[in-house]
XYZ file of C-alpha atoms in Angstrom:
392
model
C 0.000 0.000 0.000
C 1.413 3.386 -0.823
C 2.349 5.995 2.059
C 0.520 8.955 2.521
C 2.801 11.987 2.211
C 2.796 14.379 5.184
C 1.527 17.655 5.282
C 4.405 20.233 5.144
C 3.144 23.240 7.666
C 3.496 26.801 5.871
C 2.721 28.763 9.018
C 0.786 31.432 8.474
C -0.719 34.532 10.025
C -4.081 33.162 10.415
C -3.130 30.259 12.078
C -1.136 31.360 14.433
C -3.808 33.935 15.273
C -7.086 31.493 15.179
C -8.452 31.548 19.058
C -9.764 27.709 17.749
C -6.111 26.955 18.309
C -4.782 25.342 21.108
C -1.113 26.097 22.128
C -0.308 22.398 22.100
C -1.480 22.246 18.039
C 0.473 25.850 17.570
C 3.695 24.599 19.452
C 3.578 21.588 17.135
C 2.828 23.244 13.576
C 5.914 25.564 14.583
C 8.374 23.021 15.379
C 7.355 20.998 12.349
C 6.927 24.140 9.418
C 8.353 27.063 7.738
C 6.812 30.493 7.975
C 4.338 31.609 5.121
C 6.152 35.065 5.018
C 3.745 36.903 3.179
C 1.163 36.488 5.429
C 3.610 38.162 8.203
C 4.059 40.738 6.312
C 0.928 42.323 7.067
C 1.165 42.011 10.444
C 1.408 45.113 12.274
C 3.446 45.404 15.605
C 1.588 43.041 18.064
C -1.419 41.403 18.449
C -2.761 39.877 22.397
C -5.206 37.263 21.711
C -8.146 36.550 24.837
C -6.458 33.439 25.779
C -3.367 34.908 26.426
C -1.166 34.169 23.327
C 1.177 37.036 22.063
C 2.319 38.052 18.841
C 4.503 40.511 18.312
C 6.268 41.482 15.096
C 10.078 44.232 14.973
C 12.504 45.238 12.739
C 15.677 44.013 13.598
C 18.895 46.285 12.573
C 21.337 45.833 15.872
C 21.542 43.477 18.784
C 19.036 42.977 20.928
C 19.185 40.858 24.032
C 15.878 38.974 26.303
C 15.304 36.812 29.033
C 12.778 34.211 28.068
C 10.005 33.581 30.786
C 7.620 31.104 29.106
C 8.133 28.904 26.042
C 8.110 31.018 22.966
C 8.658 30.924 19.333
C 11.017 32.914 16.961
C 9.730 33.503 13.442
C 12.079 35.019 10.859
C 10.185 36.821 7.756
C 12.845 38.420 6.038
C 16.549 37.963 6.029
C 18.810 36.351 8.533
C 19.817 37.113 11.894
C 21.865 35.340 14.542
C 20.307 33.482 17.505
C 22.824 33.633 20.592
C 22.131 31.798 24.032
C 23.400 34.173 26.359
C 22.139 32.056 29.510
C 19.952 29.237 30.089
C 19.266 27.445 26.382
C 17.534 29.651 23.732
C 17.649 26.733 21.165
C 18.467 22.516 20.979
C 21.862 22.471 19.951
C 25.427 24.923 20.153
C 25.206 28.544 21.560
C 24.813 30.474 18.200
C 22.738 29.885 15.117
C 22.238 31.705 11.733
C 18.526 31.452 11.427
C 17.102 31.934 7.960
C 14.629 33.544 6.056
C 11.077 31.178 6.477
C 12.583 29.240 9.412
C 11.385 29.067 13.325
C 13.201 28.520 16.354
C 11.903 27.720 19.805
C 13.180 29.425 22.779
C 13.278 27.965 26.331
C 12.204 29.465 29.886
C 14.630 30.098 31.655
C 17.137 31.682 29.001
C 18.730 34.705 27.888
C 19.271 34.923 24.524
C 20.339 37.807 21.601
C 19.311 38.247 18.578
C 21.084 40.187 15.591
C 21.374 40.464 12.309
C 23.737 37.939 10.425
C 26.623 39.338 8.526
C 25.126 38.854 5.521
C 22.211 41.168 6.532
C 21.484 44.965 7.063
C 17.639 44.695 8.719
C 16.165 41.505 9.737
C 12.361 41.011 10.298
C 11.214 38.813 13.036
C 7.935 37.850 14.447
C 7.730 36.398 18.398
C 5.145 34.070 19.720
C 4.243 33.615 22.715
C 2.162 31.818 24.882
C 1.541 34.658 27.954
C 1.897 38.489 27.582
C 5.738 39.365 27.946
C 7.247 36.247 27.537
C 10.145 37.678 25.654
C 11.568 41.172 28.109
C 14.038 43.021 26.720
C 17.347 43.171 28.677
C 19.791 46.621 27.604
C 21.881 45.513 30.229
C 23.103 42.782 28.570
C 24.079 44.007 24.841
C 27.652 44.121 25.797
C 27.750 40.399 26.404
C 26.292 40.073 23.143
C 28.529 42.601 21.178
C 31.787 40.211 22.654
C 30.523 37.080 20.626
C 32.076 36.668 17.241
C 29.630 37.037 14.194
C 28.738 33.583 13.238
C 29.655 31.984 9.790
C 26.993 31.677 7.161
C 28.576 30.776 3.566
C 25.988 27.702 3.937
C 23.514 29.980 2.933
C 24.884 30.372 -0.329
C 23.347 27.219 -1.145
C 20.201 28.390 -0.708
C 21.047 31.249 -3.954
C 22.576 28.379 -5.791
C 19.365 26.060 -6.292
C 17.230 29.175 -6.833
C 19.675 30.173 -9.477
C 20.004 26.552 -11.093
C 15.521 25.920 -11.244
C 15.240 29.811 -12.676
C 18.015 28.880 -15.314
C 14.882 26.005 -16.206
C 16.970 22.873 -14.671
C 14.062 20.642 -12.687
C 16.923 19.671 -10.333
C 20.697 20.740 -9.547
C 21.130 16.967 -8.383
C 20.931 13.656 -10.199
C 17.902 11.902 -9.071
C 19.108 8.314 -7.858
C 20.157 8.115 -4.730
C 23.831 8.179 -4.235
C 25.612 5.126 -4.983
C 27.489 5.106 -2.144
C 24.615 4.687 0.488
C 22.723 2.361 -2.000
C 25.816 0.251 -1.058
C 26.530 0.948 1.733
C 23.195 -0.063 3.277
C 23.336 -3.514 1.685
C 26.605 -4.133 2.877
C 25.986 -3.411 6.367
C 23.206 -4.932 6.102
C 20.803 -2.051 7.673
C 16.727 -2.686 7.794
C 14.633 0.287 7.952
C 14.854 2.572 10.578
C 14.995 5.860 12.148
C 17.204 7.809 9.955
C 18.175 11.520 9.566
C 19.591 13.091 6.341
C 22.026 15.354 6.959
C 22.156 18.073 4.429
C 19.708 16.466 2.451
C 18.936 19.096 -0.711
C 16.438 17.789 -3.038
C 15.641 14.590 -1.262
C 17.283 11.808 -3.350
C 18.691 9.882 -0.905
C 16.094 10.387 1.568
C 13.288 9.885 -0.885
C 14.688 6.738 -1.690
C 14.849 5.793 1.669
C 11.403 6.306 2.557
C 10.046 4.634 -0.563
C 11.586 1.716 1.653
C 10.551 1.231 5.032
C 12.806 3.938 6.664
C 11.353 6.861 8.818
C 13.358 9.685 7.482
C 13.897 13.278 8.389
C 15.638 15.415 6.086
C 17.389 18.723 7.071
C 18.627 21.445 5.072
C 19.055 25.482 4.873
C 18.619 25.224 1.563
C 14.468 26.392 1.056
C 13.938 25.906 -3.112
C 15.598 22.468 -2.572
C 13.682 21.138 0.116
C 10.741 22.884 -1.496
C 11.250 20.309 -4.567
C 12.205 17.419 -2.064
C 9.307 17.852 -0.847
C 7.713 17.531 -4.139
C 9.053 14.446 -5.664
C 8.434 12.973 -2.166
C 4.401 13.643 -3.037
C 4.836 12.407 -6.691
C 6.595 9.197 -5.397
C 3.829 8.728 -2.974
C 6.347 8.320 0.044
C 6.634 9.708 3.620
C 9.299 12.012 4.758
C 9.441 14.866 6.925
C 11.899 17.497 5.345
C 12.715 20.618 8.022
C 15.120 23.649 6.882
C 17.766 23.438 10.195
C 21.454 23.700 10.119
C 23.034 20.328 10.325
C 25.372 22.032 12.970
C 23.017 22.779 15.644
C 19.779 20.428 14.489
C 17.589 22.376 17.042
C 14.185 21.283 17.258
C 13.401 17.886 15.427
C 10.796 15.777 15.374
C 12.063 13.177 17.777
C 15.149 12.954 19.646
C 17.200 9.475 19.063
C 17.763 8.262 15.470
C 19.224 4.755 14.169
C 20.618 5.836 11.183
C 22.672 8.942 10.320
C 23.378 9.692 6.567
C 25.715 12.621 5.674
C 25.990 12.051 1.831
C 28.621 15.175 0.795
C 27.570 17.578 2.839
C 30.850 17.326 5.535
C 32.798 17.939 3.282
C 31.163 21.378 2.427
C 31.902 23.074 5.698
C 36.038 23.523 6.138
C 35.372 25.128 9.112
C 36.791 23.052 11.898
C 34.524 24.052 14.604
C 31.272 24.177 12.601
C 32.596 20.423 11.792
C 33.058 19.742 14.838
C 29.754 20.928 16.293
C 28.022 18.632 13.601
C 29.619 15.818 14.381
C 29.409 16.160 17.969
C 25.427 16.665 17.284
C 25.311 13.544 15.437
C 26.854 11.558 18.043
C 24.218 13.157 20.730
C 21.112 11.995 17.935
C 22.395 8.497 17.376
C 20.530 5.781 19.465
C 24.012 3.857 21.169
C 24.774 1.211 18.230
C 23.597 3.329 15.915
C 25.119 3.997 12.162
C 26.549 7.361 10.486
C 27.139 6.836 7.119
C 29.683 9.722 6.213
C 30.170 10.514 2.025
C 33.009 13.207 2.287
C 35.710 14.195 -1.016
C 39.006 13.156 -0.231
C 40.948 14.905 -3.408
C 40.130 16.586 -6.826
C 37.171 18.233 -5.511
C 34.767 18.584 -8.768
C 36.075 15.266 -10.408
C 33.409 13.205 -11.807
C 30.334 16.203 -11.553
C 27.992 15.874 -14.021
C 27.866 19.826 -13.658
C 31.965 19.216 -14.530
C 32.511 17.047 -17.436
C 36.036 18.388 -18.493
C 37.297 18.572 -14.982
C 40.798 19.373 -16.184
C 40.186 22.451 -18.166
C 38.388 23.916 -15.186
C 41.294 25.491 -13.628
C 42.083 26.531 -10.002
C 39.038 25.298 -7.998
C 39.197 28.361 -5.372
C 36.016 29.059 -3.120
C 34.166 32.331 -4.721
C 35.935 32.184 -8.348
C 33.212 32.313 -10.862
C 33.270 28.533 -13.385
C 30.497 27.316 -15.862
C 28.175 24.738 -14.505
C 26.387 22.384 -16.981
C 22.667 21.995 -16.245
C 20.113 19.736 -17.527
C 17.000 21.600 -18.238
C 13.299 19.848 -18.665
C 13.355 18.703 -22.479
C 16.999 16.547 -21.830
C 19.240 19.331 -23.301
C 21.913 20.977 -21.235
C 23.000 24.671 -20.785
C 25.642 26.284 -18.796
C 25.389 28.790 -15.885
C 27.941 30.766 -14.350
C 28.146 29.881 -10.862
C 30.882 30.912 -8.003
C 32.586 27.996 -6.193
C 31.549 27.148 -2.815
C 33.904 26.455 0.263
C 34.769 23.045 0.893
C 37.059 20.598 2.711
C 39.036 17.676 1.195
C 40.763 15.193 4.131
C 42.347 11.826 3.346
C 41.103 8.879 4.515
C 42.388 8.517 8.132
C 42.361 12.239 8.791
C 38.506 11.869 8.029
C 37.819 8.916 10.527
C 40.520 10.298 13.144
C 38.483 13.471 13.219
C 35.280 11.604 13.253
C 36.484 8.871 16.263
C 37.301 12.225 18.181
C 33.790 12.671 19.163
C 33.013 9.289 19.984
C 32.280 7.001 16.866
C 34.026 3.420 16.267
C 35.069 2.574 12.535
C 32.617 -0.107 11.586
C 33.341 -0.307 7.755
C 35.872 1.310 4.765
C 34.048 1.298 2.010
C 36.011 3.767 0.224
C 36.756 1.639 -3.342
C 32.800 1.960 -4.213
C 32.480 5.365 -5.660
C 34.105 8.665 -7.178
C 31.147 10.885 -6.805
C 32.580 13.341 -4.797
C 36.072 13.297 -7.018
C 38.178 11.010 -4.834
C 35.301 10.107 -2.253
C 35.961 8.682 1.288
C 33.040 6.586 2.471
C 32.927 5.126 5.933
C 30.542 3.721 8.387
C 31.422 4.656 11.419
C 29.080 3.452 14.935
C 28.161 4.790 18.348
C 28.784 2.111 20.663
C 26.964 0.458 22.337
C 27.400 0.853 26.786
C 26.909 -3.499 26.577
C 29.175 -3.434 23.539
């Protein structure tokens, strides 16, 4: 029998206003959707519903810092700011986030947390939800503390630009289609049977699609809104379930559940040289695996590029340095291929045992090298790597 695909939540205005609503159906809509940002738009200020509920809507051009006295909900409607935990817990995950345009974040009682806008960003536009009347107090005191922490990294963003620029160029997807032949391979080697499993930067769905189609209860996550938009809908034109959520695989705040079986990160390591972003990641994967759990890690070892379909002379390409400008072949609806021009993203190669070195560091066991399978990544490192089990 075929699967009914989920619902994807757009949040919007109305909802979140509706006195039919009950807190426990709002809290759950926002932790599982993206925000309808249109229908913010309109909203002026703040609204105080009878039963209590608050929602307030500012412009957000410098830090601003709040103590968080009842479980509340941070919607961003235009650009991107920067969610710090100042005290307490103001989201699952590290101290700092880049929150993007669309996306939601819950905040905790009991914290102090800042917002700003990212780097990337002149004037952000957020929209707080609350449950009681001044949930969210503004603290001057504390913008100091704030101003000390570093602004956070967002290249990953850039993603984001990339798909949008690839489906307006006419390609129906950036991606091949098929799942990646490494975790096709991987799974039948190890021998896994479907499970919880989480995608880690999972763009258009292909491996997680796939997954779902058999057995597996998947959660994608991504930053990357026009792909997960499309995930979403070849997930509905396969007729499979998966839940796809726009989060950054380095924090992973606010998921659906909170142990997985499976972890799949299928090339998207190997797209954040940043050695504390990686190591946040990996450190959050370790804290979502169920003890014996898998984490299936796709990451390029050398010649980053080689074998791309978007690449097919990979030696006339040239120097492949992050932000120089290169031709991209595209496959556009009828079959035919164009080029775009398209800047280079930043990325990490690491050979074999620097890769699983770095990855034992926070706590994994090598389980399998299954390195000789594939060159989709140029020279691709593919490991299996466990959580132990305490009995093990």
């Amino acid at each position: 029998m075929t699967a009914t695909p989920p619902v994807h939540h757009a949040i919007s205005l109305r909802s979140v206003l509706a006195p039919d609503t009950s807190w426990n159906e709002l809290r759950s809509t926002l932790t599982t959707g993206s925000v309808d940002i249109d229908s913010f738009a309109a909203l002026e200020e703040a609204r105080c519903l009878p039963d209590g509920r608050t929602v307030a809507r500012r412009c957000i051009d410098g830090p601003v810092c709040f103590t968080v006295s009842d479980e509340a909900f941070l919607l961003v409607v235009s650009g991107r700011v920067e969610l710090v935990a100042l005290a307490g817990h103001a989201s699952d995950g590290p101290s700092g986030e880049v929150v993007g345009e669309g996306q939601v974040r819950r905040l905790v009682p009991g914290a102090a947390a800042g917002i700003r806008p990212s780097a990337s960003t002149d004037t952000a536009v957020v929209v707080e939800v609350s449950n009681v009347p001044g949930a969210l107090k503004e603290q001057p005191e504390s913008l100091p503390r704030l101003a000390e922490v570093p602004a956070l990294p967002d290249y990953y963003y850039g993603y984001s630009d990339r798909y949008a620029r690839v489906y307006e160029a006419g390609a129906p997807l950036w991606e091949p289609p098929e799942p990646n032949e490494a975790l096709v391979h991987a799974l039948e080697t190890m021998g896994v049977e479907p499970c919880s499993v989480i995608d880690l930067g999972c763009g258009e769905g292909r491996d997680a699609n796939y997954l779902a189609g058999r057995g597996f209860d998947v959660v994608g996550v991504d930053v990357a809104r026009p792909a997960l938009t499309k995930a979403r809908e070849r997930a509905a034109a396969q007729g499979v379930e998966a839940t796809f959520l726009e989060r950054d695989i380095c924090v992973l705040a606010d998921l659906p559940r909170q142990r997985f079986d499976l972890a799949i990160n299928m090339g998207c390591l190997h797209m954040i040289p940043d050695s504390d972003l990686r190591s946040a990641h990996l450190k959050r994967v370790h804290e979502l695996l169920a003890p014996g759990g898998l984490f299936l890690v796709a990451h390029c070892r050398e010649r980053w590029l080689d074998g791309f379909f978007s690449v097919p002379d990979y030696e006339s390409v040239g120097p492949v340095v992050p932000g120089r400008v290169i031709p991209r072949r595209i496959r556009l609806e009828d079959g035919s291929t164009t080029e775009l021009m398209l800047p280079l993203v930043p990325y990490k190669e690491s050979p074999t045992s620097e890769l699983i070195d770095e990855i034992r560091v926070h706590g994994f066991e090598l389980a399998a090298d299954l390195s000789s399978r594939t060159a989709a990544f140029g020279s691709t490192t593919v490991l299996a790597m466990r959580k132990p089990s305490p009995d093990a």
